[in-house]
Structure formats: structure tokens, C-alpha cells
Amino acid sequence: MKKLALLLTGGILLFLASCVKQDFDKPPVGELPVGDIYTIAQLRQMYADSGAYQFDKDASVYATVTMDESSGNIYKSAYIQDADDAVNLHFNNTGGLRVGDSIRVYLKGVILSEYHGMFQLDNVRNDSSIVILATQHYVEPLEVTIPDLLSGKYQAKLIKLSNVQFAAQDITKTWAEEDYSANRTLEDCNNNQIDVRTSSYASFALFPLPDSNGTFIAIAGSYNGNAQLYVRTPKELDMHNERCSGSDGVTSFNIDFSDQNNYDPISIEGWININTIGSRSWQAKEYNSNIYAQATSYGSEEENEIWLITPRINLASMNNPSFIFDVACAYWKHDGLEVLISTDFDGANIDAANWTALNCNIPGQGSTNYEFVSSGTIDLSSYSGVSGYAYIAFKYHGDANAGNTTSYQIDNIVLSEN
Amino acid sequence: MRKIFMLTVAFLYGVIALGQTTDTATVNSEQVEIPTFTLTESDLSNDDEGSQDVSGLLQASRDIFVSTAGYTFGPARFRIRGYDSQNLSVLMNGVPLNDMESGRAYWSSWGGLNDATRYKDIKTGVVSSEYAFGGVGGVTEIFTRPSSYRKQTKFSYSLANRSYRNRLMFTYSTGEMTNGWSIVASGSRRWANEGYVEGTFYDAWAYFIGVEKKINKVHSLSLTVFGSPTKRGRSGIAVQEAYDLSGTNYYNPYWGYQNGEKRNSRVANYHQPMITLTHYCNISENTKAQGSISYWFGRGGSTALNWVEAGDPRPDYYRNLPSYWELIGNDEKAQFYRNQWLNNESFRQINWDHMYFANSKYLFTVNDVEGVEGNDVTGYRSKYILEDRRNDKNQILANWHINSVINDYLTVTGGLNLSRYKGHRFKTINDLLGGEYWLDIDKYADGDPFIFPMSAQSDLNHPNRIVKEGDIFGYDYYANINTQEMFGEADFSFAKIDFYAGLQLSHTTFWRTGNMKNGHFPNHSYGDSEKNNFFNWGLKSGVTYKINGRNYIVANGLYMTRAPYFRDSYISARTRDFTVDNLQSENIYSGDISYMLRTPAVKARLTFYYTQFQNQTWSRSFYHEDLNTFVNYTMTGVDKLNTGAELGIEANITPTISVSAVGGRGQFIFNSRPVATVSRDNDAAIMDTDRKIYLKNYYVGGMPQTIGSLGIKYNAPTYWFIGINGNYFGDAYLQPNPDRRTQEAIDGLFGDDYRVTQVLHQEQLPSAMTVDLFGGKSWKVNHQYYIGFTLSVSNLLNNTSYAMSGYEQYRYDVDAINKFAPKYAYLYGRNFFLNIYIRM
């Protein structure tokens, strides 16, 4: 019995020695020091000044995420934006950020570099370079124009374009192809165009492109100097309006200005109303219930050069294209109106285009004030062969200081096939 | 159903009516102190079962070939005749222990109960058995009837360096006491802070309690309960590059340091106790019947890392290896990774601290939690978690069998097995690793940056669900399997000839019950699926021709059909209830012929066998990075042919010296061109159907097909012994990836393109030799106690370079076949097991 007791005691002691440790302490979680604080603009400047640089000290930049990779359109990266500037983060791995995250990027180890001409922060470690401070602080997109983007502004920023649409040749396509990423052309109603780049890995890659006109939200990117846009999700695009002429060009219009408001600048979808000198533009006027467009330097105290440009005209697809309008002048002081045509205007750069005067009837010295006359039918067929497209501009030039203050009125502008 | 019932009743009635004379006593197997244990875990299959099969059982066989196969070759994953453990019926007092979902017998369910499960009847191959019809692999019956244990008290301590390092075991049995009660109790504790492989711990208890009351001469009742709560840190296998860089072929990618302590990410945690009530009935002197009702239940499962919005944290992920960077021509990174692997242990192991760190930084807002608009929750979302992949068991079994000795020439036996099984498969959060919650969505579903699409939802009944530790997430379903089975056998014995014939009829119904409405498959994931019914039958017969008292010729044959296993039948049971097209029973036919010699000095057996498995179903799931999802690969029409010869000789050269020779030469090959269906978890579209797999004549990999062993043993008259074995292992092949043997795989490659050979080639693993040493001694003290020890040293010469097994990864790149190199498992180097016992 004693022996048995001994045996049992020994057994119990051995049992007690048989603990196997399986509980683990939660390790103390490290903090990422803040260090020197930079703005994105400062980082961009650093890179511009001294090239690629890897941070080897504690430093941070605060910003808000404007694009994440959850839709698959970008991979191992995110776009962030602070008060003044924006930049792409390139991660070692995928995941971890969402649009609206307010973050601090710990810069130690991060490399300032560029990717095909676009400034980026590289070697950002998803887990250990990012501290998320708050969520759902969404950055409002900047309202910009395609020409702004083409000039290289707003790089990496979240932007919004109004009255844009995909070019006619693309609207039957999908955002990308099954096996490769694709560029699609987005345009405004003045035929300013910019590429929209979509990855074949995007969850919406094989969705059809929106075929209507509207508002477009994207990140402004750049690839080897060419501006391009990256969509976050098609869901935030509001493109349900009727298409404007855009790149496909129009084959007819009949503008009687009846939808314009007295004294307001002329604003017609697809038409350009722009001043190249001075501050005035073509203005809507109402007289005897008739609304028309007027340009004048009278009382402007400055020199004025004002353009009213039609949408892109698709001459190639028209038989016997013809153009006609009504025109009047008042208080003649000088001949200030020209009607010009260009076959190489790109929709944005007036100066870069070649403009040729159209032969038409314009009232001049001695004509009755405000009495409309017909321009006469202008045959445009001879311009078809060049690019197939053309723009027609009403260019007013006056100078109040020189006394060149004639007012011109135009109305009932008609493009048609004869 | 009714038909089967009628048949059963008629059959059993016949059996009982025939009942007559003579007694059949249960034969207790040898009581040699052979410690039974399983050395390695089978981590070869891609599933997470942590399967331990029955090789441990075989070690107690009296047949020298079988016991050597279990004891010496088992650790090298040798399987007798190449049979999966589905083909071996394991029973405890007539209650089948094979798992319903996979058909396998998991030895670990009663691990640590070596004393209590010591008495066994092990028969291999197609055999006559009074306990079950069995499969082609044989029948193992474990006797645990409390009155069959002799009266004893035993205490043992074992010291080892295998999966555990210490074992304590205590067993107490009364034998049948004068009041008709018999009691047996056994308990054990096995543990290791670190086993043979680094980062593996072992923490197991086991209990067995059996009580029997003899009511009268006819009736006895017994109740047994056993269980083996086991937790252990698992080891994984890796590509050779990882072994070479880490400097050991036992590199284990599953562990890493947390706070400076080793923590394993794959912790298997099982506790599935079984309670059995048995009624023993001596209907007459010659007829015995036995009926039991069992309840088998409990938790099973293993943990694993899961992660979202972060890189793969597994240290041996292919992009963390230098070869990947070399392959893509980035020498700088290749050098970096090589240096880290060579010199930085924490780099080549899991970095727990980093996961805690990352989880503490990931502030995240979940919108519309539980589908309630505007119910937004912001908190630290875990990027990395430890999940527990559970496979809980709930099974009720009813068994009844009868054995009757009709006369000197005829014995009949028969039985009925009914089972209702409900396996519960789901995941829970085991550890959020410092984060506050986990978002239960399919991380592989394509996303929209502002919302989670419905298809990403694990459960549409709880969209955007936030889960915390202990919560169920991911998937949740029941595997329901009901079987009704009956068998009968007649054994004839005459002067020159013995023969037997047996029949089995069974009916299987299985279906899936989903507890979640998966976003990808809303109409095919929630609730009960269609039921699948299979009616199966089997016939077996064998003859022993007694040339004389010493020479015997034995031949056996079997034909049977077998219902497909639940686990292979569903395309992706985790997410949906689609079964494989054209789901059919498999057919097995098998035959063997043996010559046996039994003289006082020499026992020998030479067997030739031939087994054809036809129409098997085969399923695997693997993660495909390019597709960003799990791909499910299912083959039907898989035929396997297992042929070969076995030789076992034991001879006593002198009264104290015996020698043994064992050899096996098998050829286990595929011999059909199966058809594969390929699907993915996150898309209802089937990726491919009717993909023909050119698998004919490829070897079934993962085990040595040739083995040999020569041994010599000295048995001293003074109660000690010592022995030594030299062993040979050869003809092991990598388990082939079926998809590499398709037209699609080599599409676009022509003629003698070297890639064709690379893709189609099946690697043969090099052969190896090992030496084992064993010995022991016992003393009788005061004519009261026995004290003794046994020691066995395996792989005495410490051969650590034998890759005994391995598999080709399911992902492959035709242009760079080594990008996803095969993974190898190495036989343990020198290891020992010392057992010290005292018995009263």
C-alpha cells in the first residue's frame, strides 16, 4: 500500500510537471513615431529638387485617401490628397485602405520616386507605414475641365468633369478588355479629349461604358506625360443626359437662341463662347420677343476679341453641307465681325488652329441698325475633304479705346444638307 | 428501404434458427509490450484534417509482415498493399469507428489509450471476420469488453522525442469480480513543449472507463466511455528550397515568435468521446449475440491563419522565397530574401508581433452592419486572425451482431449496423490577434470601393456581419449521412479445406444542410440539399487448402460497390450544395493468393494480390492566386490498380535467437483517364467540365511501394531482449497533380519542347535505408510486481535525408515549373521511445 501511495504521489508530481504552455501574451504594440511633418507639396518639391530619395528618419505626411484598390482598378496602391496636393502611394502588398480614410503615412523607409513620369511614394508598407486616424472623411472632387487636365494640372487629385461623355467610337465598348487594360476616350462637348485608363482586373472592367453625357469623377493621372483618368467606381458617375456632339460631330443644328436669357452670356451645349481679349463674351439679347446673340465693345473700355464657335461639324457624313444665319449690326463704327472656318481646330486651342474666312453677307457701313439680313447660303462642301470635320466661328473684334465699337447681332444659325 | 428491412429480418432469423453447439472465444492478441503511436501526421493531403490513420493499430498484429508494416514502415507512410485507410474497417466491440465523411479511421480518436485498446484482432486483406464484412484492407476489432481485461494495476511512464516527449499512463482493471461486476479504468497524459519538429507542442489527456455487469448466465450489460482530448501544434511540409535555406529538412512553417515565445498557428484540437452501451447475450452455448447503442460526439478542428487586405503572412509563401525573385530577374530582392532566410530565424517563421501591430492600426468603418442601413460601425478591424476550422461530430450508432457455431463444420455470423451522422463544419474566430472584429465577407469576391457587393457575403441572412472571438463565420453547414448496413458470413471448416463466403448490403443517404446563405449561391447554400441515395452490396469468399499441418494455400476474392464519400461528392461543400455530375458508387474487386508455412521454427507467408478500384471520386480545393479564389478540382472515374507481393518470414535459429525478413513490392497506379470538373468558390460558372486527365499508368504517390526489412532478435531467458532491424524504403513517388496531365496544360507546346517533359514527368523519390534498435527487460519483484522497460530507437543512424513522401502543388506554371515546386516530407531522424512500467 505504501508503495502504491508513493507511486501515486510520484504520478501526481509528474502530472503537475506536465503543463504545456499555450496562452500567449498580447505583445506590446509599437507606435509609429510622427517625426518631421511634411505636406505632399513639400515632398513633391523635394523630389523635383534632388531626385529619388529614401527616408531614413522619422517623418510623416497627413492626408486623406481618395482612391483605394478595392475595385481592382489599381493594384497595390492608393491615392491620397491633402489640402494642396495629391500623390500615389505604392504598397508592398495589396489592401488596407479605403476611400475616406484619414491617414498618417510614416515616411521612414518610403522612397520618393516617379512612375512613368508621375510622382509617387514607393515602398509603402501596408501594415507598418500607415496609421488610420479616422474613416469616412471624404474629399470633395475638384471641378475641372479637360483642357486643365491636359495641361498637366491636378496630378493625382480627385477631379470632377461636367458635361462629358465617352467618344462615339468607344460607347459600344467595355471599360477594359478581358485580357488587357484599355484606354477609352472621354470628351467634353468641345471635343477636348482625355484617356480613361481601366485595368482588366477592375471589377467593372467588362461593364459597358456609359453612353450618355454627364458628370465624371476620377483620379487625374499621367503616364509618360499623357494625362489619363482612373475611375474609382462607375457607380459614382452620373451620366444620364443626352449626348452632345462631341467628337462625332454634328450634321445639323438650328440655333435661334430662344432658350437663352436676356443679358446672360450665350451658353449652348457644345458651343464655345470665349473671349481671347477683354472680358466680354457673346451675350443674349431680347428685342420684340426675339432673342439673339450680340457682341460689342460699346462701353467696354477695353479691347475685345470674342469667339462663338459651333460644335464640331461632321462634314464627311453630310451631303452638300450648307450654313446660313441671320446677321445685323448697329451703330457701325468699324467692320468687326468675321465668320471663320477651321478644319484642324482641336476644340480647345484657338490660336493653334488655322481659320479661314467664309464668304458671306455681313452688313456694314450704312446698314439699318438691328435689321437682320441673311448671310446667304454658304456651301461647305469644299471643306469636307480635309479632316472631314470643321468648326465655324463668329469672331468679333472691337476696341472701345480706339472707338471701334460696332455691335453685331446674329440669329437663326442653321447647319443643314441642301 | 422496406425491402432491405425485410431482407435483414429474414436473414437474421435464419441465422438464429441455425444456432447450435460449441463456443467461440475471443482471442486476445499478443501481449507484447509494443508501444503503439503514430510518428508523423499526414499533412500530405491539402485538407486540414490532420489525419492520423491506423498504422499504429497494425503494430500489434501477429503477422510479421503486418506488424513490421505498422511499426517500421508506417512512419514512412507505407500502407499495406497501397490501400487507403478507408479500406480497413476498424471496430471497437463491434462498433465501426471509421469516419462517415471520409471513411478513414482516425487512430487519434482513442490516442493515449494504448493499455485499454491493447487487445485486438487484426486481419488484413480480404478476410473472414465475425465482426464486419470489412473492405479490401481487412478488419481490425479492438476488444474493450470490461470483463475481458485481466485484473491488474499498471502504471507507466514513457520518454520520447517524437510528437510528444512524455507520457504517463495508468490503468486499473478488476477482471470479473465475484459479484458479476467488471470495471476497467485507464487514463493518460501525453505532453511535450516541443516535439521532434520545432514549434510543435503536444497536450493530450485520455480516459477510458468501462463497467460491465453480468446479470445472469445469458445477459451482460456494459457501458464504456472513452475520449482523448488532444491539442497539438502541427508541423507542415515545405518546398526543398525552404529546407535548404533553413538548414533542416524538418523546417516547420507553422510557428513563429510572439513576444519571444514560439507559437504555432496550426493547433489541432480534438475531443470526440464515445459512449457505448452494450448488451451481450449468450443465447445458447454456441450462439452469442451482441447489441450496442453508441453516441459519438464532440469537437474537432484545427486553427489556421486567415487574413484580409494584407499580404500572405505565411513565411514559405512562394513570393517570400528567393527563387521567385530570381525567376522574375530581380537579383537584388533575391539576395535580400536569401540573406533573410539564411540568417534571420524570425523572417522564415511567422511574425506574430507584426500581425498584432498591423491589427492595431487598421481603423475601418463597416457600413450597414447586419444589413441595417446606416448601421455603421467603426473600429480596429483585424487584418490577420487565427480561425478555427471545425469539424464537429454527432453520431448515433446502433449495432447488432450474432455469431453461431452450427456444428463442427459450419459457423455463421451476421449483423446489422445503423448510423445517423451529422457532421458540423464551420469556422470560428479563435483569436483576433489584437484587433476588435473581423468582417465576415468573402475576401476573394470582387469589390466595389464603396460597398460590399452581395456576392461577397458569407451569409446573406446577416450581410456585413461583424464577428468576434468564438463567433461562427465564413461557412457553416451540416454533413448528414445515414447508413443502414447488414452483413452475413458462413465459415466452413473441413479436414483439408476451409472456406467462407460473406455478403454485405448497405444503403447510404447523404445531404448537406446549409446554415448560411452564401452570396455567390443564394439559392444553393441555405437549408437542405437534395438527398443522395446509394444502394451498395459486396460479396467475398475465401478458401484455405491445408496441404498438410505445416503448409497452406490461402486464396480470397471480393467484389463490392461503395457509395462515394460525402467529402468527395460536393464540388465545394463550403459554399454550395452542388454535387459532382454523374456521382456514382465505386466498384472494387480484389483477390489474393498466399502460401503459408507454419513450423515450430519457421513461420512464413508469401502473398500475391491484385486489387482494382474503379470509378472513384476525388476532390481537392486549392487557392489560385491569379483567379483570386479557391479552385475546386473534382475527378470522377478514377481507377486505381494495386498489385504486388508480400513476403514475411520469422525463424527461430536457436531458442533465444530469432531472425525475420520482410519484403513488399507493390505497384500502385492509376489506370483510367478520369474526367475532371473545375469550379471556383466565388463564381457560379463552372470553369471546365469533362476535362480529360491523362493519368493512366501514373503512380499513386505519397508512399514507398517497395519495402524490406531484415531483423535479428535475442530473447534472453532472463527476461530481457534486444533486436535490430535494417530497413529499406523505395519506389516512392510524388503525388501527381492531375491537371498537369491534361491537354490543356501543354496546350501550345509542341513535340520535343522541354516543358512538355517537365510538366508530365512524375518524380520518383530516392530510396533509403534505416536501422532500428529495440530492447527491454522486466523484473518480478516480491512475486507481486512486475517492473520493466522497453526502449526502441528508430533510425539509429540518423538518416535525415530521406524524403519519404511529397506532392506536386496544385498550382503550376508550365513555363517555370519550379515556381511552385513540390513539397516533401522527410522521415524523422534518430528518435526513441522509452517505456517504463510497473504492473501489479
XYZ file of C-alpha atoms in Angstrom, chain A:
418
model
C 0.000 0.000 0.000
C 2.838 2.334 0.866
C 4.382 1.649 -2.456
C 1.149 2.411 -4.180
C 0.906 5.702 -2.341
C 4.443 6.511 -3.354
C 3.638 5.640 -6.911
C 0.566 7.831 -6.907
C 2.419 10.733 -5.351
C 5.102 10.398 -7.959
C 2.441 10.259 -10.586
C 0.757 13.386 -9.339
C 4.052 15.223 -9.268
C 4.727 14.199 -12.840
C 1.261 15.316 -13.846
C 1.934 18.664 -12.290
C 5.117 18.898 -14.292
C 3.223 18.221 -17.443
C 1.917 21.687 -18.130
C 2.136 22.706 -21.745
C 2.102 26.414 -22.245
C -0.389 27.617 -24.800
C -1.556 31.000 -23.642
C 0.256 33.842 -25.196
C 0.574 37.351 -24.027
C -0.635 40.029 -26.290
C 2.597 41.595 -27.413
C 3.097 45.279 -26.681
C 2.050 47.044 -29.802
C 4.571 49.531 -31.106
C 3.755 53.063 -32.129
C 4.954 54.727 -35.279
C 6.670 57.981 -34.308
C 5.482 61.143 -36.033
C 8.824 62.890 -36.571
C 9.028 65.764 -39.044
C 5.790 66.585 -40.740
C 5.686 67.185 -44.459
C 2.975 68.187 -46.874
C 2.610 66.360 -50.147
C 3.659 69.520 -51.983
C 6.868 69.624 -49.964
C 7.582 66.015 -50.826
C 6.951 66.714 -54.482
C 9.312 69.660 -54.294
C 11.957 67.543 -52.570
C 11.781 65.070 -55.382
C 11.850 67.802 -58.022
C 14.896 69.333 -56.398
C 17.012 66.337 -55.624
C 15.540 63.234 -57.263
C 14.808 59.846 -55.752
C 15.204 59.740 -52.008
C 14.543 57.175 -49.307
C 13.591 58.492 -45.917
C 15.880 57.230 -43.193
C 14.404 59.243 -40.371
C 11.089 59.592 -38.590
C 8.772 61.679 -40.701
C 5.096 61.747 -41.560
C 2.644 63.127 -44.032
C -1.059 63.508 -43.246
C -3.611 63.036 -45.971
C -6.925 61.504 -46.934
C -7.426 58.531 -49.192
C -9.183 59.437 -52.427
C -8.876 56.132 -54.251
C -8.334 52.612 -52.999
C -7.781 49.332 -54.752
C -10.919 47.503 -53.725
C -12.456 47.787 -57.177
C -9.298 46.303 -58.652
C -8.714 49.229 -60.991
C -5.453 49.994 -59.255
C -3.267 47.396 -57.598
C -1.041 47.675 -54.569
C -1.638 51.388 -54.448
C -3.846 54.200 -53.262
C -4.189 57.906 -53.947
C -4.043 60.364 -51.101
C -4.672 64.064 -51.041
C -4.007 66.834 -48.547
C -5.043 70.464 -48.612
C -2.953 71.361 -51.644
C -1.622 68.332 -53.408
C -2.073 64.649 -54.015
C 0.103 61.632 -54.648
C 0.014 57.936 -55.366
C 1.160 55.509 -52.672
C 2.750 52.364 -53.975
C 2.498 49.498 -51.493
C 4.492 46.387 -50.975
C 1.268 44.477 -50.739
C -2.344 44.773 -51.503
C -5.102 46.153 -49.349
C -5.723 48.003 -46.168
C -7.073 51.407 -47.144
C -10.485 52.719 -48.060
C -11.626 55.925 -49.666
C -12.249 58.409 -46.898
C -9.588 57.133 -44.547
C -7.764 59.974 -42.918
C -4.258 58.671 -42.537
C -0.746 59.385 -41.477
C 1.919 57.860 -43.660
C 5.040 57.110 -41.698
C 7.761 58.000 -44.151
C 10.758 56.163 -42.779
C 11.744 53.673 -45.462
C 9.443 55.276 -48.018
C 11.019 56.225 -51.335
C 10.212 59.366 -53.285
C 10.226 58.399 -56.920
C 8.205 58.544 -60.062
C 6.328 56.027 -62.091
C 6.250 56.803 -65.796
C 6.500 60.457 -65.087
C 4.129 60.576 -62.162
C 5.418 61.410 -58.706
C 4.800 58.643 -56.183
C 5.665 57.438 -52.698
C 7.089 53.982 -53.145
C 7.912 51.158 -50.728
C 4.966 51.978 -48.524
C 4.326 49.010 -46.262
C 0.621 48.398 -45.823
C 0.898 47.256 -42.259
C 3.695 49.329 -40.900
C 3.742 52.620 -42.793
C 0.118 53.587 -42.336
C -1.851 54.788 -39.336
C -5.556 55.250 -39.960
C -6.773 58.117 -37.811
C -10.393 58.310 -38.892
C -12.659 56.902 -41.555
C -15.295 58.272 -43.898
C -13.816 61.731 -44.305
C -14.497 62.031 -47.970
C -12.636 64.539 -50.103
C -14.809 66.520 -52.467
C -13.632 66.279 -56.061
C -12.302 69.421 -57.710
C -14.351 70.672 -60.605
C -12.051 70.966 -63.572
C -12.076 70.854 -67.353
C -10.411 68.532 -69.778
C -8.076 71.259 -71.073
C -6.951 71.831 -67.474
C -6.142 68.171 -67.146
C -4.401 68.028 -70.487
C -2.176 70.862 -69.381
C -0.954 68.643 -66.554
C -2.732 70.280 -63.652
C -4.249 68.448 -60.686
C -1.943 65.473 -60.885
C -3.131 62.630 -58.617
C -6.068 64.675 -57.390
C -9.672 63.638 -57.285
C -11.428 65.602 -60.004
C -14.866 66.042 -61.411
C -15.761 66.849 -65.016
C -19.161 68.072 -66.049
C -20.898 67.594 -69.364
C -18.577 64.897 -70.594
C -19.165 61.678 -72.446
C -17.260 58.843 -73.990
C -16.316 59.379 -77.611
C -18.631 57.896 -80.165
C -16.194 55.214 -81.258
C -15.997 53.904 -77.669
C -19.545 53.879 -76.394
C -20.230 50.346 -77.505
C -17.148 49.091 -75.682
C -16.480 47.952 -72.150
C -14.226 49.728 -69.655
C -11.394 47.304 -70.402
C -10.897 44.071 -72.245
C -10.944 40.669 -70.626
C -7.224 40.152 -71.006
C -5.801 43.612 -71.113
C -6.285 47.063 -69.749
C -7.637 49.670 -72.079
C -7.742 53.388 -72.762
C -11.083 54.870 -73.658
C -11.629 58.412 -74.834
C -13.635 60.807 -72.738
C -14.583 64.135 -74.280
C -16.379 67.257 -73.480
C -18.775 68.925 -75.874
C -15.974 70.890 -77.410
C -14.103 67.836 -78.494
C -11.483 68.109 -75.788
C -10.475 64.559 -75.173
C -8.670 62.655 -72.464
C -7.921 58.973 -71.948
C -9.660 56.948 -69.284
C -7.438 54.058 -68.334
C -9.039 50.975 -66.810
C -7.365 47.821 -65.636
C -8.600 44.475 -66.846
C -8.572 43.463 -63.157
C -11.157 46.097 -62.279
C -14.375 44.532 -61.100
C -16.211 46.675 -63.645
C -13.764 46.006 -66.471
C -16.322 44.208 -68.573
C -19.227 46.516 -67.854
C -20.334 48.630 -70.833
C -19.204 52.222 -70.821
C -21.879 54.815 -70.071
C -23.170 56.062 -73.403
C -24.639 59.320 -72.232
C -23.391 62.679 -71.106
C -22.894 63.793 -67.541
C -20.587 64.111 -64.601
C -17.419 62.117 -64.309
C -15.366 61.591 -61.147
C -11.874 60.175 -61.316
C -8.282 60.498 -60.264
C -6.166 62.637 -62.544
C -3.262 60.536 -63.628
C -0.461 60.767 -66.058
C 1.505 58.182 -67.957
C 4.677 59.213 -69.737
C 3.366 62.733 -69.893
C -0.057 61.823 -71.234
C -2.896 62.761 -68.978
C -5.280 59.956 -68.136
C -8.065 59.300 -65.683
C -8.685 56.415 -63.280
C -12.218 55.696 -62.251
C -12.915 54.630 -58.662
C -16.270 53.094 -59.399
C -18.748 53.610 -62.228
C -21.422 53.928 -59.559
C -20.414 57.455 -58.717
C -20.626 58.643 -62.319
C -23.792 60.466 -63.168
C -24.029 60.196 -66.931
C -27.625 60.120 -67.991
C -28.064 63.247 -70.071
C -28.428 63.436 -73.783
C -25.138 63.294 -75.606
C -23.691 66.436 -77.054
C -21.963 66.460 -80.395
C -18.504 65.865 -79.069
C -16.096 64.159 -81.331
C -18.647 62.551 -83.559
C -19.610 65.959 -84.776
C -22.980 67.305 -85.678
C -24.646 67.202 -89.021
C -27.279 69.772 -88.302
C -28.329 72.465 -85.908
C -30.732 75.333 -85.856
C -29.933 77.854 -83.199
C -32.450 80.600 -82.581
C -31.273 81.480 -79.045
C -34.822 81.294 -77.777
C -33.719 79.343 -74.698
C -31.193 81.978 -73.658
C -31.837 84.654 -71.038
C -31.559 88.329 -71.747
C -28.119 89.728 -70.794
C -26.653 86.342 -69.969
C -23.618 85.068 -71.825
C -24.612 82.687 -74.573
C -24.418 79.171 -73.246
C -25.328 76.333 -75.565
C -24.328 72.761 -75.081
C -21.403 72.067 -77.375
C -20.843 75.669 -78.354
C -17.827 77.628 -77.257
C -18.359 81.195 -76.151
C -14.991 82.539 -75.177
C -13.098 85.778 -75.107
C -9.485 85.828 -76.129
C -9.061 89.548 -75.415
C -11.004 91.504 -72.868
C -13.688 90.370 -70.537
C -16.811 90.362 -72.653
C -18.471 87.458 -74.355
C -21.319 86.888 -76.763
C -24.423 87.891 -74.912
C -28.105 87.059 -75.225
C -30.348 89.983 -76.053
C -34.089 90.201 -76.362
C -35.917 92.600 -78.608
C -39.539 92.346 -79.667
C -39.721 88.881 -78.094
C -36.890 87.719 -80.305
C -33.705 86.550 -78.631
C -30.408 86.728 -80.471
C -26.686 86.854 -79.699
C -24.773 90.101 -79.614
C -21.133 91.078 -79.353
C -19.977 94.636 -78.871
C -17.188 96.755 -77.484
C -19.538 99.632 -76.848
C -18.943 100.828 -73.316
C -16.399 98.118 -72.605
C -13.462 100.466 -72.089
C -11.177 97.766 -73.409
C -10.194 95.801 -76.448
C -12.381 92.755 -77.101
C -11.917 89.621 -79.103
C -14.854 87.281 -78.695
C -15.486 83.902 -80.267
C -18.672 81.948 -80.636
C -17.744 78.573 -82.073
C -20.123 75.912 -83.303
C -19.857 72.302 -82.240
C -17.675 70.075 -84.328
C -19.358 69.645 -87.681
C -19.126 66.251 -89.293
C -18.793 67.380 -92.869
C -17.707 63.989 -94.086
C -21.037 62.431 -93.350
C -23.083 65.218 -94.892
C -24.253 65.634 -98.466
C -23.912 69.224 -99.665
C -23.420 70.763 -96.265
C -24.645 74.305 -96.093
C -24.557 77.020 -93.490
C -26.745 80.054 -93.137
C -27.515 82.615 -90.464
C -29.063 85.985 -89.935
C -26.874 88.874 -89.030
C -27.321 92.584 -88.197
C -25.196 95.375 -86.923
C -25.870 98.610 -85.020
C -24.075 101.894 -84.640
C -21.488 100.964 -87.216
C -18.021 102.239 -86.392
C -15.882 99.520 -87.898
C -16.073 96.075 -89.540
C -15.653 93.845 -86.524
C -17.267 90.506 -87.366
C -15.636 87.642 -89.192
C -17.109 84.231 -89.896
C -14.303 81.712 -89.949
C -13.961 78.031 -90.539
C -11.270 75.649 -89.290
C -10.708 72.030 -90.183
C -7.910 71.478 -87.686
C -9.288 73.091 -84.535
C -8.930 70.629 -81.663
C -11.798 72.060 -79.683
C -9.577 73.916 -77.247
C -6.622 75.747 -78.722
C -7.992 78.507 -80.910
C -4.599 80.006 -81.571
C -3.125 76.768 -82.766
C -5.819 76.259 -85.389
C -5.928 77.627 -88.897
C -9.004 79.733 -89.531
C -10.263 80.716 -92.956
C -12.879 83.366 -93.580
C -16.137 82.202 -95.073
C -17.549 84.214 -97.860
C -20.859 85.597 -96.674
C -23.020 88.643 -96.453
C -22.381 90.783 -93.366
C -23.988 94.208 -93.006
C -21.586 97.115 -92.764
C -21.441 100.851 -93.026
C -24.807 102.329 -93.836
C -26.941 99.421 -92.916
C -30.004 99.821 -90.764
C -29.425 99.314 -87.082
C -30.657 95.963 -85.821
C -32.032 94.943 -89.187
C -31.257 91.287 -89.746
C -30.196 90.183 -93.148
C -29.413 86.712 -94.355
C -25.821 85.671 -94.670
C -26.717 83.801 -97.799
C -26.299 80.091 -98.121
C -22.693 79.097 -97.590
C -21.657 75.867 -99.282
C -19.261 73.969 -97.024
C -18.597 71.039 -99.341
C -15.179 72.278 -100.287
C -14.001 71.818 -96.697
C -15.115 68.183 -96.366
C -12.066 66.625 -97.822
C -9.509 67.878 -95.333
C -10.242 66.187 -91.994
C -13.887 65.516 -92.522
C -14.653 67.818 -89.622
C -14.880 71.552 -89.209
C -15.782 74.288 -86.759
C -17.280 77.595 -87.679
C -16.545 80.622 -85.531
C -18.131 84.031 -85.207
C -15.223 86.191 -84.252
C -15.870 89.682 -83.063
C -13.073 92.155 -82.657
C -13.554 95.645 -81.229
C -11.723 98.210 -79.166
C -13.570 100.800 -77.109
C -10.449 102.845 -76.651
C -9.973 103.100 -80.384
C -13.622 103.845 -80.982
C -14.225 100.518 -82.738
C -17.485 99.788 -81.052
C -19.854 98.406 -83.698
C -22.401 95.962 -82.259
C -23.170 92.798 -84.155
C -26.192 90.561 -83.762
C -26.578 87.052 -85.045
C -29.540 84.705 -85.035
C -31.068 81.622 -86.677
C -27.824 79.815 -87.312
C -28.611 76.775 -89.364
C -26.482 73.872 -90.488
C -28.231 71.583 -92.923
C -27.918 69.492 -96.028
C -29.027 71.166 -99.150
